Amino acid sequence: MLLIDCDFLAYKAAQACEEGIDFGNDVIISQSNFSEVLKIFERELKKVTKAMMEDDFILYFSSTSNFRKEIFEGYKGHRNRRKPLGYRRLVNYCINNYNHCIREGLEADDTIGIDATREPSSDNIIVSPDKDMRQIPGALWNMVDDVEEITKEDGDRWHLIQSMAGDPTDGYPGCPGIGVKRAADILKNKHSARWSAVCKAYTDKGLSDDDALLNARLAKILQHENYDYDRQQPILWSPVL
C-alpha cells in the first residue's frame, strides 16, 4: 500500500497549468485548463505507482484547518499566497474518484503518520518529498532517491533535530543559531538525556524549556499514539522524562 502525500502532487499539477494573460491597460488575469491539470496530475500519479510497482494506494490531503495554528499563531503565517487555479477542484475530484483520507485539523503529513504507525506493515510505503516524514518509522520514498527504511530511533532523533533547527518553510523558529548540523551534533552520543540536551540548547540562548516544548510540538508529525480517535483531536507531544 502506498501512502501518498497528495498535497504536493496536486499543487504541482495545478501550478503547472496556471498562466497569466496581459490585456494591457493594467488588466492581467490568470487562467487554467482543468483538463490539463487533471492530465498532469494523473500522469504524475502514474509515475509514482509505476516506480513503486504498486497500484494500491491512498491519497492524503491536508485539512483546511490546522491545529498547530491554535498553539502558535505564526505557524505558516507567511504562507498567504492563494492556491493555484484548479487546485481545490482537483482535490474535490480526487475525493470523489480515489481512495483518500483527510482528518479535520490535521496536515496530510500527520494523517499519514497516524495511519502508518497504527498498524505498521512492511508492505506500506510512505511517498512524500517532505523531510518531515523522516520522523515516521517505516519505508519512505522521497520521489527522488531509493526507498529508505526509517527506524523508530531514526525518527525520534530527527524530530528532536527539527525541534532545535526549526523550519522557515513552516514558520516556526527553533533555537536561534542552530541548524540541522549543529542540532545533530548536540544529540550525538546522547540517548536517555536527549530531551535535556534540547532544553539546554534553548536555555543557553536565553530561552526556556517552554520554548523548547512549543517548537517540539510544532515539529512533531503525529503518530498513532498522538491522536485521540474518540475526540478526533491530536494529543500534543510531551517528552518521556
GROMACS .gro file of C-alpha atoms in nm:
model
  241
    1MET     CA    1   0.000   0.000   0.000
    2LEU     CA    2   0.133   0.343  -0.096
    3LEU     CA    3   0.050   0.626   0.146
    4ILE     CA    4   0.087   0.927  -0.083
    5ASP     CA    5   0.125   1.289   0.027
    6CYS     CA    6  -0.107   1.433  -0.236
    7ASP     CA    7  -0.081   1.799  -0.132
    8PHE     CA    8   0.245   1.807  -0.326
    9LEU     CA    9   0.121   1.628  -0.638
   10ALA     CA   10  -0.198   1.834  -0.660
   11TYR     CA   11  -0.019   2.166  -0.611
   12LYS     CA   12   0.245   2.075  -0.869
   13ALA     CA   13  -0.016   1.985  -1.131
   14ALA     CA   14  -0.229   2.295  -1.072
   15GLN     CA   15   0.068   2.530  -1.067
   16ALA     CA   16   0.200   2.389  -1.397
   17CYS     CA   17  -0.122   2.482  -1.576
   18GLU     CA   18  -0.178   2.833  -1.445
   19GLU     CA   19  -0.085   3.112  -1.682
   20GLY     CA   20  -0.128   3.487  -1.691
   21ILE     CA   21  -0.278   3.685  -1.979
   22ASP     CA   22  -0.187   4.052  -2.014
   23PHE     CA   23  -0.465   4.251  -2.181
   24GLY     CA   24  -0.286   4.580  -2.136
   25ASN     CA   25  -0.435   4.885  -1.965
   26ASP     CA   26  -0.336   4.739  -1.626
   27VAL     CA   27  -0.551   4.428  -1.683
   28ILE     CA   28  -0.381   4.094  -1.621
   29ILE     CA   29  -0.579   3.780  -1.548
   30SER     CA   30  -0.483   3.425  -1.459
   31GLN     CA   31  -0.640   3.125  -1.624
   32SER     CA   32  -0.611   2.748  -1.616
   33ASN     CA   33  -0.745   2.449  -1.805
   34PHE     CA   34  -0.872   2.187  -1.563
   35SER     CA   35  -0.847   1.908  -1.818
   36GLU     CA   36  -0.475   1.977  -1.839
   37VAL     CA   37  -0.444   1.995  -1.459
   38LEU     CA   38  -0.607   1.655  -1.430
   39LYS     CA   39  -0.394   1.512  -1.711
   40ILE     CA   40  -0.070   1.622  -1.544
   41PHE     CA   41  -0.186   1.501  -1.203
   42GLU     CA   42  -0.280   1.156  -1.328
   43ARG     CA   43   0.047   1.132  -1.520
   44GLU     CA   44   0.246   1.214  -1.206
   45LEU     CA   45   0.041   0.968  -1.002
   46LYS     CA   46   0.107   0.701  -1.262
   47LYS     CA   47   0.481   0.770  -1.235
   48VAL     CA   48   0.463   0.707  -0.860
   49THR     CA   49   0.272   0.380  -0.887
   50LYS     CA   50   0.494   0.259  -1.171
   51ALA     CA   51   0.815   0.344  -0.982
   52MET     CA   52   0.692   0.159  -0.674
   53MET     CA   53   0.531  -0.122  -0.880
   54GLU     CA   54   0.217  -0.086  -0.668
   55ASP     CA   55  -0.136   0.009  -0.775
   56ASP     CA   56  -0.288   0.004  -0.425
   57PHE     CA   57  -0.269   0.350  -0.271
   58ILE     CA   58  -0.436   0.613  -0.053
   59LEU     CA   59  -0.416   0.984  -0.138
   60TYR     CA   60  -0.371   1.209   0.167
   61PHE     CA   61  -0.468   1.576   0.176
   62SER     CA   62  -0.439   1.842   0.446
   63SER     CA   63  -0.747   1.976   0.617
   64THR     CA   64  -0.831   2.342   0.564
   65SER     CA   65  -0.790   2.388   0.942
   66ASN     CA   66  -0.465   2.327   1.129
   67PHE     CA   67  -0.421   2.251   1.499
   68ARG     CA   68  -0.069   2.398   1.500
   69LYS     CA   69  -0.209   2.744   1.433
   70GLU     CA   70  -0.404   2.711   1.756
   71ILE     CA   71  -0.088   2.665   1.962
   72PHE     CA   72   0.132   2.906   1.762
   73GLU     CA   73  -0.031   3.190   1.571
   74GLY     CA   74   0.271   3.237   1.347
   75TYR     CA   75   0.268   2.883   1.212
   76LYS     CA   76   0.280   2.909   0.832
   77GLY     CA   77   0.178   3.272   0.881
   78HIS     CA   78   0.393   3.383   0.587
   79ARG     CA   79   0.213   3.148   0.351
   80ASN     CA   80  -0.053   3.391   0.240
   81ARG     CA   81  -0.041   3.306  -0.129
   82ARG     CA   82  -0.354   3.160  -0.279
   83LYS     CA   83  -0.351   2.806  -0.412
   84PRO     CA   84  -0.305   2.782  -0.791
   85LEU     CA   85  -0.618   2.778  -1.003
   86GLY     CA   86  -0.769   2.434  -1.025
   87TYR     CA   87  -0.614   2.308  -0.702
   88ARG     CA   88  -0.935   2.293  -0.498
   89ARG     CA   89  -1.126   2.144  -0.788
   90LEU     CA   90  -0.857   1.878  -0.826
   91VAL     CA   91  -0.877   1.792  -0.455
   92ASN     CA   92  -1.255   1.754  -0.486
   93TYR     CA   93  -1.207   1.537  -0.794
   94CYS     CA   94  -0.970   1.309  -0.600
   95ILE     CA   95  -1.215   1.288  -0.309
   96ASN     CA   96  -1.485   1.170  -0.548
   97ASN     CA   97  -1.273   0.934  -0.755
   98TYR     CA   98  -0.987   0.793  -0.547
   99ASN     CA   99  -0.927   0.620  -0.217
  100HIS     CA  100  -0.834   0.916   0.001
  101CYS     CA  101  -0.802   1.037   0.360
  102ILE     CA  102  -0.842   1.379   0.525
  103ARG     CA  103  -0.865   1.434   0.901
  104GLU     CA  104  -1.008   1.758   1.035
  105GLY     CA  105  -0.745   1.989   1.178
  106LEU     CA  106  -0.450   1.783   1.054
  107GLU     CA  107  -0.200   1.817   0.776
  108ALA     CA  108  -0.152   1.533   0.529
  109ASP     CA  109   0.181   1.451   0.700
  110ASP     CA  110   0.006   1.390   1.031
  111THR     CA  111  -0.267   1.172   0.885
  112ILE     CA  112  -0.007   0.963   0.703
  113GLY     CA  113   0.196   0.932   1.024
  114ILE     CA  114  -0.108   0.817   1.221
  115ASP     CA  115  -0.208   0.555   0.965
  116ALA     CA  116   0.146   0.433   0.904
  117THR     CA  117   0.201   0.365   1.275
  118ARG     CA  118  -0.148   0.246   1.367
  119GLU     CA  119  -0.098  -0.093   1.207
  120PRO     CA  120   0.266  -0.099   1.098
  121SER     CA  121   0.322  -0.311   0.789
  122SER     CA  122   0.637  -0.381   0.592
  123ASP     CA  123   0.418  -0.361   0.280
  124ASN     CA  124   0.335   0.008   0.332
  125ILE     CA  125   0.549   0.278   0.170
  126ILE     CA  126   0.513   0.648   0.252
  127VAL     CA  127   0.551   0.861  -0.061
  128SER     CA  128   0.643   1.222   0.015
  129PRO     CA  129   0.920   1.469  -0.069
  130ASP     CA  130   0.874   1.635   0.271
  131LYS     CA  131   1.174   1.587   0.501
  132ASP     CA  132   0.936   1.590   0.799
  133MET     CA  133   0.830   1.237   0.708
  134ARG     CA  134   1.171   1.109   0.817
  135GLN     CA  135   1.018   1.112   1.166
  136ILE     CA  136   0.788   0.821   1.084
  137PRO     CA  137   0.926   0.467   1.121
  138GLY     CA  138   0.884   0.252   0.814
  139ALA     CA  139   0.959   0.268   0.441
  140LEU     CA  140   0.983   0.617   0.286
  141TRP     CA  141   1.027   0.721  -0.076
  142ASN     CA  142   1.100   1.089  -0.135
  143MET     CA  143   1.026   1.060  -0.511
  144VAL     CA  144   1.396   1.103  -0.596
  145ASP     CA  145   1.625   0.862  -0.411
  146ASP     CA  146   1.587   0.495  -0.327
  147VAL     CA  147   1.330   0.383  -0.070
  148GLU     CA  148   1.471   0.446   0.279
  149GLU     CA  149   1.389   0.242   0.587
  150ILE     CA  150   1.336   0.470   0.888
  151THR     CA  151   1.374   0.312   1.232
  152LYS     CA  152   1.194   0.441   1.541
  153GLU     CA  153   1.531   0.558   1.674
  154ASP     CA  154   1.597   0.747   1.349
  155GLY     CA  155   1.253   0.908   1.357
  156ASP     CA  156   1.270   1.018   1.722
  157ARG     CA  157   1.615   1.166   1.667
  158TRP     CA  158   1.505   1.355   1.356
  159HIS     CA  159   1.211   1.501   1.545
  160LEU     CA  160   1.442   1.646   1.810
  161ILE     CA  161   1.678   1.777   1.543
  162GLN     CA  162   1.389   1.961   1.381
  163SER     CA  163   1.276   2.085   1.723
  164MET     CA  164   1.605   2.271   1.754
  165ALA     CA  165   1.665   2.363   1.388
  166GLY     CA  166   1.313   2.492   1.329
  167ASP     CA  167   1.162   2.519   0.984
  168PRO     CA  168   1.150   2.853   0.798
  169THR     CA  169   0.912   2.699   0.541
  170ASP     CA  170   0.656   2.621   0.812
  171GLY     CA  171   0.735   2.936   1.007
  172TYR     CA  172   0.843   2.805   1.346
  173PRO     CA  173   1.179   2.940   1.460
  174GLY     CA  174   1.353   2.665   1.652
  175CYS     CA  175   1.655   2.759   1.862
  176PRO     CA  176   1.844   3.071   1.743
  177GLY     CA  177   2.171   2.995   1.568
  178ILE     CA  178   2.113   2.620   1.550
  179GLY     CA  179   2.071   2.446   1.217
  180VAL     CA  180   2.034   2.079   1.131
  181LYS     CA  181   2.406   2.000   1.151
  182ARG     CA  182   2.454   2.173   1.487
  183ALA     CA  183   2.140   2.007   1.625
  184ALA     CA  184   2.269   1.665   1.515
  185ASP     CA  185   2.599   1.733   1.690
  186ILE     CA  186   2.418   1.827   2.012
  187LEU     CA  187   2.237   1.492   2.013
  188LYS     CA  188   2.543   1.289   1.915
  189ASN     CA  189   2.620   1.007   2.160
  190LYS     CA  190   2.319   1.104   2.372
  191HIS     CA  191   2.031   0.865   2.432
  192SER     CA  192   1.835   0.892   2.756
  193ALA     CA  193   1.942   1.257   2.804
  194ARG     CA  194   1.837   1.381   2.462
  195TRP     CA  195   1.549   1.599   2.578
  196SER     CA  196   1.770   1.755   2.844
  197ALA     CA  197   2.019   1.839   2.570
  198VAL     CA  198   1.745   2.006   2.365
  199CYS     CA  199   1.631   2.214   2.664
  200LYS     CA  200   1.991   2.313   2.741
  201ALA     CA  201   2.035   2.435   2.383
  202TYR     CA  202   1.739   2.668   2.437
  203THR     CA  203   1.836   2.790   2.783
  204ASP     CA  204   2.191   2.858   2.659
  205LYS     CA  205   2.031   3.105   2.417
  206GLY     CA  206   1.833   3.276   2.692
  207LEU     CA  207   1.509   3.092   2.617
  208SER     CA  208   1.311   2.848   2.829
  209ASP     CA  209   1.210   2.484   2.845
  210ASP     CA  210   0.862   2.600   2.740
  211ASP     CA  211   1.010   2.743   2.419
  212ALA     CA  212   1.175   2.408   2.353
  213LEU     CA  213   0.847   2.224   2.414
  214LEU     CA  214   0.647   2.454   2.186
  215ASN     CA  215   0.890   2.402   1.899
  216ALA     CA  216   0.895   2.027   1.960
  217ARG     CA  217   0.514   2.016   1.942
  218LEU     CA  218   0.514   2.217   1.621
  219ALA     CA  219   0.781   1.994   1.469
  220LYS     CA  220   0.619   1.666   1.570
  221ILE     CA  221   0.450   1.469   1.293
  222LEU     CA  222   0.168   1.286   1.466
  223GLN     CA  223   0.175   0.910   1.508
  224HIS     CA  224  -0.085   0.663   1.628
  225GLU     CA  225  -0.024   0.739   1.996
  226ASN     CA  226  -0.053   1.115   1.935
  227TYR     CA  227  -0.417   1.102   1.823
  228ASP     CA  228  -0.739   1.076   2.025
  229TYR     CA  229  -0.968   0.877   1.797
  230ASP     CA  230  -1.276   0.929   2.015
  231ARG     CA  231  -1.246   1.308   2.021
  232GLN     CA  232  -1.079   1.321   1.680
  233GLN     CA  233  -0.814   1.555   1.812
  234PRO     CA  234  -0.435   1.549   1.831
  235ILE     CA  235  -0.259   1.470   2.157
  236LEU     CA  236   0.017   1.727   2.191
  237TRP     CA  237   0.361   1.573   2.220
  238SER     CA  238   0.532   1.561   2.560
  239PRO     CA  239   0.878   1.422   2.637
  240VAL     CA  240   0.921   1.100   2.829
  241LEU     CA  241   1.128   1.205   3.129
   0.00000   0.00000   0.00000
